[in-house]
Short mmCIF file of C-alpha atoms and ligand atoms in Angstrom, two decimals:
data_model
loop_
_atom_site.label_atom_id
_atom_site.label_comp_id
_atom_site.label_asym_id
_atom_site.label_seq_id
_atom_site.Cartn_x
_atom_site.Cartn_y
_atom_site.Cartn_z
CA MET A 13 71.40 106.87 83.04
CA ILE A 14 73.79 105.37 85.92
CA THR A 15 72.97 107.55 88.69
CA LEU A 16 75.57 107.61 91.56
CA ALA A 17 75.17 109.05 94.94
CA LEU A 18 78.24 111.17 96.74
CA SER A 19 77.95 113.92 99.36
CA LYS A 20 80.20 117.52 99.25
CA GLY A 21 83.50 117.48 102.00
CA ARG A 22 85.81 114.21 102.91
CA ILE A 23 83.89 112.33 100.37
CA PHE A 24 83.60 113.73 97.17
CA ASP A 25 87.34 115.43 97.54
CA GLU A 26 88.50 111.31 97.76
CA THR A 27 86.42 110.04 95.52
CA VAL A 28 87.13 111.84 92.84
CA PRO A 29 91.24 111.12 92.60
CA LEU A 30 89.46 107.57 92.26
CA LEU A 31 86.82 108.41 89.87
CA ALA A 32 90.45 110.17 87.62
CA ARG A 33 91.95 106.88 87.50
CA ALA A 34 88.61 105.42 86.50
CA GLY A 35 89.12 108.35 83.76
CA ILE A 36 85.71 110.18 84.89
CA THR A 37 86.06 113.80 86.13
CA PRO A 38 82.76 115.87 87.02
CA LEU A 39 81.98 118.86 85.15
CA GLU A 40 81.59 120.77 88.05
CA ASP A 41 82.76 121.03 92.06
CA PRO A 42 79.51 121.18 94.09
CA GLU A 43 81.71 123.34 96.77
CA THR A 44 81.13 126.20 94.19
CA SER A 45 78.68 125.31 92.11
CA ARG A 46 74.90 124.82 93.94
CA LYS A 47 74.29 122.46 91.98
CA LEU A 48 72.97 119.17 93.30
CA ILE A 49 72.90 116.79 89.76
CA ILE A 50 76.33 116.77 88.37
CA GLY A 51 77.56 115.79 84.91
CA THR A 52 80.48 113.75 84.61
CA SER A 53 82.86 113.31 81.33
CA GLU A 54 80.51 110.05 80.80
CA ALA A 55 77.51 111.06 79.26
CA GLY A 56 75.43 107.97 80.97
CA LEU A 57 76.87 109.14 84.68
CA ARG A 58 75.76 111.66 86.43
CA ILE A 59 76.87 112.48 90.23
CA VAL A 60 73.24 113.96 92.79
CA VAL A 61 74.90 115.57 95.49
CA VAL A 62 73.16 114.48 99.01
CA ARG A 63 73.85 115.01 102.48
CA ALA A 64 76.47 111.99 103.96
CA SER A 65 73.73 110.45 106.21
CA ASP A 66 71.44 110.25 102.81
CA VAL A 67 73.68 108.22 100.78
CA PRO A 68 72.63 105.10 101.71
CA THR A 69 68.71 106.17 101.84
CA TYR A 70 68.66 107.30 98.08
CA VAL A 71 71.22 103.57 96.70
CA GLN A 72 68.46 101.73 98.68
CA TYR A 73 65.33 103.11 97.00
CA GLY A 74 67.04 103.50 93.81
CA ALA A 75 66.86 107.05 93.24
CA ALA A 76 71.13 106.55 92.75
CA ASP A 77 72.11 103.10 91.78
CA LEU A 78 75.36 103.75 93.22
CA GLY A 79 76.71 105.90 96.23
CA VAL A 80 79.77 105.65 97.98
CA ALA A 81 79.36 106.21 102.34
CA GLY A 82 81.29 105.94 105.17
CA LYS A 83 80.82 102.23 107.36
CA ASP A 84 79.75 104.45 109.77
CA VAL A 85 76.92 105.52 108.32
CA LEU A 86 76.20 102.22 107.12
CA ILE A 87 76.10 100.31 110.52
CA GLU A 88 73.63 103.51 110.85
CA HIS A 89 71.57 102.39 108.06
CA GLY A 90 71.45 98.44 108.11
CA GLY A 91 72.06 97.73 104.70
CA ASN A 92 68.77 97.64 103.35
CA GLY A 93 69.23 97.04 99.53
CA LEU A 94 72.18 97.68 98.98
CA TYR A 95 75.56 95.67 97.64
CA GLN A 96 78.43 96.37 99.26
CA PRO A 97 82.13 95.49 96.53
CA LEU A 98 84.14 97.32 97.82
CA ASP A 99 85.98 99.10 100.56
CA LEU A 100 87.37 102.34 98.33
CA GLY A 101 90.03 102.87 101.46
CA ILE A 102 89.33 106.68 101.46
CA ALA A 103 88.11 108.49 104.24
CA ARG A 104 89.92 106.16 107.10
CA CYS A 105 88.89 107.02 110.85
CA ARG A 106 88.27 104.92 113.36
CA LEU A 107 84.77 105.14 116.09
CA CYS A 108 85.92 105.51 118.83
CA VAL A 109 84.18 105.54 122.84
CA ALA A 110 86.48 108.60 124.57
CA ALA A 111 86.08 110.59 127.83
CA PRO A 112 87.57 112.83 129.68
CA ALA A 113 91.36 112.70 130.97
CA GLY A 114 90.11 112.89 134.39
CA PHE A 115 87.26 110.16 134.24
CA ASP A 116 88.30 106.55 135.06
CA TYR A 117 85.57 105.17 132.27
CA ALA A 118 87.65 101.33 132.90
CA ALA A 119 86.93 101.72 136.91
CA ALA A 120 83.16 102.71 136.00
CA VAL A 121 82.97 99.84 134.10
CA ARG A 122 84.31 97.24 136.55
CA ARG A 123 82.05 98.93 139.16
CA GLY A 124 78.73 98.26 136.73
CA ALA A 125 77.95 101.80 136.57
CA ARG A 126 75.47 102.95 134.79
CA LEU A 127 77.23 105.60 131.46
CA ARG A 128 75.38 108.34 129.66
CA VAL A 129 77.17 108.17 126.63
CA ALA A 130 76.44 111.28 123.71
CA THR A 131 76.80 110.05 120.10
CA LYS A 132 75.29 110.34 117.11
CA TYR A 133 75.69 106.32 116.44
CA LEU A 134 73.16 104.87 118.30
CA THR A 135 73.46 101.75 116.76
CA ALA A 136 76.63 100.81 117.48
CA SER A 137 77.13 102.09 120.21
CA ARG A 138 74.27 100.23 121.55
CA GLU A 139 76.10 96.54 119.63
CA HIS A 140 78.96 97.79 121.30
CA PHE A 141 78.39 98.49 124.73
CA ALA A 142 75.79 95.15 124.84
CA ALA A 143 78.50 92.80 123.82
CA LYS A 144 80.68 94.74 126.82
CA GLY A 145 78.03 94.35 129.03
CA VAL A 146 78.01 97.89 129.87
CA HIS A 147 75.28 99.61 130.97
CA VAL A 148 74.54 102.86 129.24
CA ASP A 149 72.12 106.22 128.99
CA LEU A 150 72.48 106.90 124.84
CA ILE A 151 71.83 110.36 124.16
CA LYS A 152 71.59 111.71 120.54
CA LEU A 153 73.45 114.32 119.73
CA TYR A 154 73.58 115.51 115.15
CA GLY A 155 76.80 116.39 116.35
CA SER A 156 79.91 118.42 118.56
CA MET A 157 79.36 115.18 120.12
CA GLU A 158 83.13 116.42 122.19
CA LEU A 159 80.72 119.17 124.61
CA ALA A 160 78.71 117.28 125.49
CA PRO A 161 81.39 115.70 128.49
CA LEU A 162 82.45 119.55 129.17
CA ALA A 163 78.61 120.91 129.18
CA GLY A 164 78.24 117.76 131.79
CA LEU A 165 75.45 115.92 129.68
CA ALA A 166 77.19 112.96 129.15
CA ASP A 167 79.91 111.18 130.89
CA ALA A 168 81.79 110.09 127.27
CA ILE A 169 80.77 110.22 123.50
CA VAL A 170 80.69 107.71 121.06
CA ASP A 171 82.29 109.20 117.55
CA LEU A 172 84.61 109.23 114.76
CA VAL A 173 88.49 110.03 115.61
CA SER A 174 91.08 110.02 112.61
CA SER A 175 94.44 112.55 114.27
CA GLY A 176 92.49 112.57 118.04
CA GLY A 177 93.51 116.59 117.52
CA THR A 178 89.86 117.51 118.51
CA LEU A 179 89.38 114.76 121.35
CA ARG A 180 93.37 116.14 122.68
CA ALA A 181 91.44 120.27 121.89
CA ASN A 182 88.82 119.08 123.65
CA HIS A 183 90.83 117.12 127.18
CA LEU A 184 89.07 113.84 126.01
CA VAL A 185 91.25 110.67 125.69
CA GLU A 186 89.81 107.70 123.49
CA VAL A 187 89.39 104.13 125.94
CA GLU A 188 87.89 102.09 123.73
CA GLU A 189 87.66 101.36 119.48
CA ILE A 190 84.67 100.10 118.19
CA ALA A 191 85.37 99.82 114.51
CA LYS A 192 87.48 100.89 111.48
CA ILE A 193 86.02 103.66 109.16
CA SER A 194 87.00 103.67 105.90
CA SER A 195 83.72 104.31 102.88
CA ARG A 196 82.31 101.80 100.58
CA LEU A 197 80.93 101.25 96.96
CA ILE A 198 77.33 100.55 97.22
CA VAL A 199 74.62 99.19 95.05
CA ASN A 200 71.42 99.22 94.70
CA GLN A 201 70.61 95.03 94.38
CA ALA A 202 67.78 95.30 91.80
CA ALA A 203 69.87 97.83 89.54
CA LEU A 204 72.73 95.87 89.91
CA LYS A 205 70.49 92.44 88.09
CA THR A 206 68.10 95.58 85.78
CA LYS A 207 71.48 97.21 84.12
CA ARG A 208 73.70 94.73 85.14
CA GLU A 209 75.59 95.91 81.74
CA GLU A 210 76.20 99.63 82.29
CA LEU A 211 77.01 98.61 86.08
CA MET A 212 79.58 95.75 86.37
CA PRO A 213 82.11 97.41 83.88
CA LEU A 214 81.52 100.87 86.30
CA ILE A 215 82.15 98.53 89.41
CA GLU A 216 85.55 96.84 87.73
CA ARG A 217 86.91 100.39 86.75
CA MET A 218 86.38 101.19 90.37
CA GLU A 219 87.62 98.59 91.62
CA GLY A 220 90.77 99.13 89.41
CA ALA A 221 91.43 102.56 90.50
CA VAL A 222 91.10 101.30 93.64
CA ALA A 223 94.25 98.99 92.92
CA ALA A 224 96.05 101.35 91.30
P1 ATP B 322 77.30 116.40 107.77
O1 ATP B 322 79.13 117.10 108.52
O2 ATP B 322 76.88 117.11 106.83
O3 ATP B 322 76.40 116.46 109.26
P2 ATP B 322 78.57 114.14 108.55
O4 ATP B 322 79.79 114.71 108.94
O5 ATP B 322 78.40 113.21 108.14
O6 ATP B 322 77.66 115.42 107.61
P3 ATP B 322 81.46 114.37 106.87
O7 ATP B 322 81.79 115.28 107.94
O8 ATP B 322 81.59 114.70 105.08
O9 ATP B 322 80.01 114.35 106.75
O10 ATP B 322 81.91 113.25 107.26
C1 ATP B 322 81.35 111.66 105.90
C2 ATP B 322 81.96 110.95 106.37
O11 ATP B 322 83.62 110.73 105.96
C3 ATP B 322 81.76 109.96 107.45
O12 ATP B 322 81.07 109.55 107.64
C4 ATP B 322 83.17 109.41 107.86
O13 ATP B 322 82.80 107.55 107.55
C5 ATP B 322 83.75 110.04 107.23
N1 ATP B 322 84.79 110.48 108.36
C6 ATP B 322 83.83 111.52 109.25
N2 ATP B 322 84.88 112.32 109.91
C7 ATP B 322 85.98 111.61 109.67
C8 ATP B 322 87.27 112.57 109.87
N3 ATP B 322 88.09 113.04 110.74
N4 ATP B 322 88.81 111.75 109.05
C9 ATP B 322 88.49 110.97 107.98
N5 ATP B 322 87.03 110.63 107.78
C10 ATP B 322 85.76 110.49 108.94
MG1 MG B 323 81.39 116.21 109.76
#
């Protein structure tokens, strides 16, 4: 049995068409079924439904052989025990620094000011600001980063942006791009050896689905 870890919402919705092109159909919709283990049209393949940020953990420990995870989540996880053989090109967005429209971020950086930055993405943020030599106090949040500058919690945020609509609605502007984000197929490193005969054809079918 091969187990694929997927998160509900965007990742599930955008992975389903790729699976379909690879000839695979999930037997239930996690939005309506409440089941956390879902069969597929393939007897030897099942899906486990987990939080987006838990996908790399399930795959790292071999509880899932494969998974689909955003590059953002993989940066934070660190990638231990994982192969990342395939960029699926789905759930595309950017990891950005954003600040209130009235805050001169570039000037604050030139002055060498110490900035308070709220984010869920501590690792990516630490690396970005260290590389730029910007002094920051990072404040860990779990959601609604856009609120932090408005409420006076932080000078800036690091968050995912796609259309920019949420930023605009909260009078924030993107001031730096940290990374382009899309979702990757991830594979447990040990499983790729022990279950190679089952996993390699599946990875190749996904590769074909992405190319199509
Ligand atoms: P939760 O909502 O359960 O706290 P989450 O916010 O990480 O978790 P999603 O919102 O489903 O879960 O995001 C899953 C992945 O989709 C992210 O890790 C990222 O790679 C990608 N993503 C997030 N926001 C966007 C966006 N606005 N546009 C495109 N892709 C996005
Ligand atoms: Mg979300």
